C-alpha positions as a Python dict, from the first residue, in 0.01 Angstrom:
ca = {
    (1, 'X'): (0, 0, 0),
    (2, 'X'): (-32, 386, -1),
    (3, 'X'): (270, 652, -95),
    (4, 'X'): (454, 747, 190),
    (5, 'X'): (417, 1078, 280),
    (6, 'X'): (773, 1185, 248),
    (7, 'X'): (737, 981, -62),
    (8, 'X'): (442, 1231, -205),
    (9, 'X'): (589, 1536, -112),
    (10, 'X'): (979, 1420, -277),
    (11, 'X'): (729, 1380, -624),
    (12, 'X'): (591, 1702, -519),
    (13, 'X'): (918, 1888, -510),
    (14, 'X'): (1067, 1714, -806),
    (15, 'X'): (796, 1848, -995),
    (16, 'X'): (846, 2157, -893),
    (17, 'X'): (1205, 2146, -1045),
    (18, 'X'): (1076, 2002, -1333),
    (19, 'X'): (888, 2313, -1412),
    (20, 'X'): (1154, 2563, -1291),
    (21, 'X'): (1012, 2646, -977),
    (22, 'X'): (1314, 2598, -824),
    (23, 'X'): (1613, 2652, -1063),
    (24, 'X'): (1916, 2454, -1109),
    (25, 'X'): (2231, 2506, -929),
    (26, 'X'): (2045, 2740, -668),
    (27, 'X'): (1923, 2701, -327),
    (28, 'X'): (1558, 2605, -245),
    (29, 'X'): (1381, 2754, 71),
    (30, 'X'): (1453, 2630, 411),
    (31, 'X'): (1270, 2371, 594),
    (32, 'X'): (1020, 2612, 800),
    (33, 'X'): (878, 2775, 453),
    (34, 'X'): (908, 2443, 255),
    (35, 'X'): (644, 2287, 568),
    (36, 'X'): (393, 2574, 492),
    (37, 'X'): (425, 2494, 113),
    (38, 'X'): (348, 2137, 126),
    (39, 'X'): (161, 2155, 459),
    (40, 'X'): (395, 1900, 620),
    (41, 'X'): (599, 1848, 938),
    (42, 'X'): (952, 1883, 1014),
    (43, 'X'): (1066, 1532, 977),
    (44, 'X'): (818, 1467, 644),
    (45, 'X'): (1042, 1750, 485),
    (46, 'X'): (1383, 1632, 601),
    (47, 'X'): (1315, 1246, 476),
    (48, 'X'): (1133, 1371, 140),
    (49, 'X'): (1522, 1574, 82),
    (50, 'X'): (1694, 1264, 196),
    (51, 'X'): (1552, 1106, -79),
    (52, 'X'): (1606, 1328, -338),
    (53, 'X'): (1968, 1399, -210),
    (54, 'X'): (2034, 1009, -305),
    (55, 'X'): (1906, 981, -636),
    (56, 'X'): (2138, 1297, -679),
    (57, 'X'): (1835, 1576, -782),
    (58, 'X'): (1924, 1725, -491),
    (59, 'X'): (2225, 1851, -278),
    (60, 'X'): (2300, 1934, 93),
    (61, 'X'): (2536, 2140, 164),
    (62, 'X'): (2583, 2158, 513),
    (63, 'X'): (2588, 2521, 695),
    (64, 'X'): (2465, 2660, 329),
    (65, 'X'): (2131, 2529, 268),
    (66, 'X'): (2005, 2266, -31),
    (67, 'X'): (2064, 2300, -359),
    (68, 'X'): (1913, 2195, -672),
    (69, 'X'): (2155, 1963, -866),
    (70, 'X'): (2315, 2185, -1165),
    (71, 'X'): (2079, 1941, -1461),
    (72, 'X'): (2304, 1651, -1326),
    (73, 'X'): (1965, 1428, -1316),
    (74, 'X'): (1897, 1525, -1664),
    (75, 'X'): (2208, 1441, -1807),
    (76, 'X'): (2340, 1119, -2040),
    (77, 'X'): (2598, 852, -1960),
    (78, 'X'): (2803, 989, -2234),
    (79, 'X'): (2781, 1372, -2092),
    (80, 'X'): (2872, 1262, -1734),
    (81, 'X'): (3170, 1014, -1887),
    (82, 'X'): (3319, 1332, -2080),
    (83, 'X'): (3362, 1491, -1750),
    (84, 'X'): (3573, 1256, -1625),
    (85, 'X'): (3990, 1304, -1577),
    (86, 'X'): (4196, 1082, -1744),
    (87, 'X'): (4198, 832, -1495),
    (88, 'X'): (3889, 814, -1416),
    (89, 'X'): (3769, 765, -1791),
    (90, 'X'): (4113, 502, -1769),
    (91, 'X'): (3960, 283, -1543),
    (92, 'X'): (3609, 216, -1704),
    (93, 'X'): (3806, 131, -2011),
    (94, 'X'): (3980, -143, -1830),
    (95, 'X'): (3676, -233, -1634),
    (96, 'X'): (3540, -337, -2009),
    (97, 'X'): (3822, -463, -2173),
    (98, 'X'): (3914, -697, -1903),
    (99, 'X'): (3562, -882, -1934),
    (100, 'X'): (3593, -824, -2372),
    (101, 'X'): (3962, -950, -2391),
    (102, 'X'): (3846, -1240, -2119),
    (103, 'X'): (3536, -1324, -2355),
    (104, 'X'): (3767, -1337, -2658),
    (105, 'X'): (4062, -1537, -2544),
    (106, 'X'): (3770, -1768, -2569),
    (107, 'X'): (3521, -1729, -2804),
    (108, 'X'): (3664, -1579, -3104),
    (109, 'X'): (3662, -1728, -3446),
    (110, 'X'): (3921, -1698, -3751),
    (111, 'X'): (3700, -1435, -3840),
    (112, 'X'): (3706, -1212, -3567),
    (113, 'X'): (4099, -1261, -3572),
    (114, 'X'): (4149, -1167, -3946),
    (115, 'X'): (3944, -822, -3867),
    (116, 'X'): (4195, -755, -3548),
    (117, 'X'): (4541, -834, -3773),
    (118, 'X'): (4388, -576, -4045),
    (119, 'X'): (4366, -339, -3791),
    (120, 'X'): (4662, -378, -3643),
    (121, 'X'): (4788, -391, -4001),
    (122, 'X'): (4608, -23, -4062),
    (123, 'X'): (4723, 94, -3729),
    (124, 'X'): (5144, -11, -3820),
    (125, 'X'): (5117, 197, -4141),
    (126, 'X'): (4917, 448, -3948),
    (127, 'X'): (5228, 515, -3773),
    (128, 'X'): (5462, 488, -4054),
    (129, 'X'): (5283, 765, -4251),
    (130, 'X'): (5256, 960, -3914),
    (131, 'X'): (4860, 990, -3985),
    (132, 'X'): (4733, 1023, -3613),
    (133, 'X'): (4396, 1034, -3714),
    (134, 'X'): (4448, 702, -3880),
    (135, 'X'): (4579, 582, -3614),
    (136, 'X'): (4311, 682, -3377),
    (137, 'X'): (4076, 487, -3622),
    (138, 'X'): (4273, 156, -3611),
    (139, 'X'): (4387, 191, -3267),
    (140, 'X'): (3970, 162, -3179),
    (141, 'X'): (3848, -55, -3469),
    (142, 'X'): (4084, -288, -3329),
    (143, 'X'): (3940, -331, -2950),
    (144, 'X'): (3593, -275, -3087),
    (145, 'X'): (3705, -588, -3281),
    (146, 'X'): (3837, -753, -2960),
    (147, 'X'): (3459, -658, -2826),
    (148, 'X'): (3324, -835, -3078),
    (149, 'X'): (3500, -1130, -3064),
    (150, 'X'): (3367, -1161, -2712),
    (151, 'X'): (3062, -1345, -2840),
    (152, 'X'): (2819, -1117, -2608),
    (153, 'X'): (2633, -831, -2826),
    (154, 'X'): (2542, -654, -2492),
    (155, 'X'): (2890, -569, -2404),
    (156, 'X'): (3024, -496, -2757),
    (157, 'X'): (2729, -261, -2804),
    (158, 'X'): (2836, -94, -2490),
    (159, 'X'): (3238, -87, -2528),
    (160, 'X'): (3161, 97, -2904),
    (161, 'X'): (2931, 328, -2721),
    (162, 'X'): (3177, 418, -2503),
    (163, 'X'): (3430, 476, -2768),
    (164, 'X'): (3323, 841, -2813),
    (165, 'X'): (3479, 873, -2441),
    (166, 'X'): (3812, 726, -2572),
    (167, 'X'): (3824, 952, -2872),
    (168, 'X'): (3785, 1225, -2678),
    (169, 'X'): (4066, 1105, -2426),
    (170, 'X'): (4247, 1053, -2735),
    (171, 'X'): (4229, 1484, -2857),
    (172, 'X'): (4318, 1555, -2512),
    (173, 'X'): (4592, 1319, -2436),
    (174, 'X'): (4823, 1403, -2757),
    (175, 'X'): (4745, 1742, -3028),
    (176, 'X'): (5010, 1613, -3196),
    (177, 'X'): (5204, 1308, -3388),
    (178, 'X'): (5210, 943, -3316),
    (179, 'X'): (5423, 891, -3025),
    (180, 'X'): (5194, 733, -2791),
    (181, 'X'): (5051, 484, -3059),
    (182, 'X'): (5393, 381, -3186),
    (183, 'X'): (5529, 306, -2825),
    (184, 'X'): (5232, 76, -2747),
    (185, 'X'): (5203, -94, -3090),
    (186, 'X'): (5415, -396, -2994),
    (187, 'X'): (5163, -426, -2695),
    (188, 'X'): (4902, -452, -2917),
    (189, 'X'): (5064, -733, -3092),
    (190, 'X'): (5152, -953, -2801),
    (191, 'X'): (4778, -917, -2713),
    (192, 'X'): (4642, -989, -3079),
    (193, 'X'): (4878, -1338, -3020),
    (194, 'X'): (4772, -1393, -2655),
    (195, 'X'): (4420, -1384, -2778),
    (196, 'X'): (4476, -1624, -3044),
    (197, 'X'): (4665, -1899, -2868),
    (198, 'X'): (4418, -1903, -2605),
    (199, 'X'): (4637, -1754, -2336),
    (200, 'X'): (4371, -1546, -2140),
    (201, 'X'): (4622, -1489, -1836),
    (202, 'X'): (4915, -1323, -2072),
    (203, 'X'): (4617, -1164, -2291),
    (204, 'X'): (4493, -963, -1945),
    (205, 'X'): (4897, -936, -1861),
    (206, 'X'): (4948, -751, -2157),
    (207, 'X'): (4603, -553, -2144),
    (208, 'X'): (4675, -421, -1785),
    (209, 'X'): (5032, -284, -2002),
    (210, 'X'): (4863, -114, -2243),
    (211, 'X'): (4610, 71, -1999),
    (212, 'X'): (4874, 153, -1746),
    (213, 'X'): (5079, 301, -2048),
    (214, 'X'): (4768, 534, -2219),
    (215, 'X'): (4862, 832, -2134),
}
């Protein structure tokens, strides 16, 4: 089946972006001079922006014109995650940690549960010493661990990819001291034991604490 034409001219325009002919963050020309351009109709035009409006390369701003996305299309996960507030960057963690901590109320192995107690372990002195650093390390070596244990390589590779985002929610949350890690640190036990009896209800109980208190 041929291209659509709306289809054609979208590529056309996109290309066109691609090599700075129209520039990010400003306007492109109006739908009478963008006809002659491409040597399209009216409605050709308006459909080929539709589309390019929904995979986010462009934007519509009604009563101003369309603009060219400011290099959002260009941009990584991990760039578009940093932007995030607080509770936005809150609720992907849960959204993954509800389906790792799920995963490893069943499938972990002595193993997996020796590397969370030594973490917990590094986090309680951690605290003690008032090393926040330290306890940034343990507090995330110890749900990577929890990833892990899920048995499913795809979604532990993606939880420590998205660990980045929680250290950086970490330096913003609290410049200084412990506080927040020493509150939640009995949390973090009562998971490390709902885990390991099996308990997947009272391991997602106790998850859905220490989310709610992160901040």
């Amino acid at each position: 089946m041929s291209e659509k034409l709306s289809d054609q001219v979208a590529n056309k325009i996109r290309h066109d972006i691609d090599q700075n002919k129209y520039i990010s963050g400003k306007k492109i020309p109006a739908e009478p001079e963008l006809m002659k351009l491409y040597g399209v109709g009216r409605s050709t035009i308006r459909e080929a922006i539709k589309t390019l409006a929904m995979t986010g390369i462009l934007k519509v701003q009604q009563g101003s014109g369309t603009f060219v996305n400011g290099g959002i299309e260009h941009e990584t996960i991990d760039q578009r995650l940093r932007r995030g507030d607080f509770d936005e960057v809150n609720a992907v963690r849960k959204l993954l940690e509800d389906e790792t901590v799920r995963l490893a109320t069943k499938n972990h192995t002595e193993s997996n549960l020796e590397e969370m107690k030594q973490c917990l372990e590094n986090r309680r002195m951690a605290i003690r010493t008032e090393q926040r650093q330290a306890c940034v390390d343990a507090d995330i070596a110890f749900h990577i661990a929890i990833a892990r244990a899920s048995s499913n390589n795809a979604l532990a590779d993606l939880y420590q990819g998205f660990t980045g985002i929680i250290r950086d929610f970490f330096s913003k949350r609290e410049v200084r001291g412990v506080g927040h890690f020493a509150m939640s640190h009995h949390l973090h036990e009562q998971l490390l034991e709902a885990i390991k009896n099996k308990k997947e209800k009272l391991a997602q109980q106790v998850l859905d604490k220490i989310i709610a208190n992160n901040y």
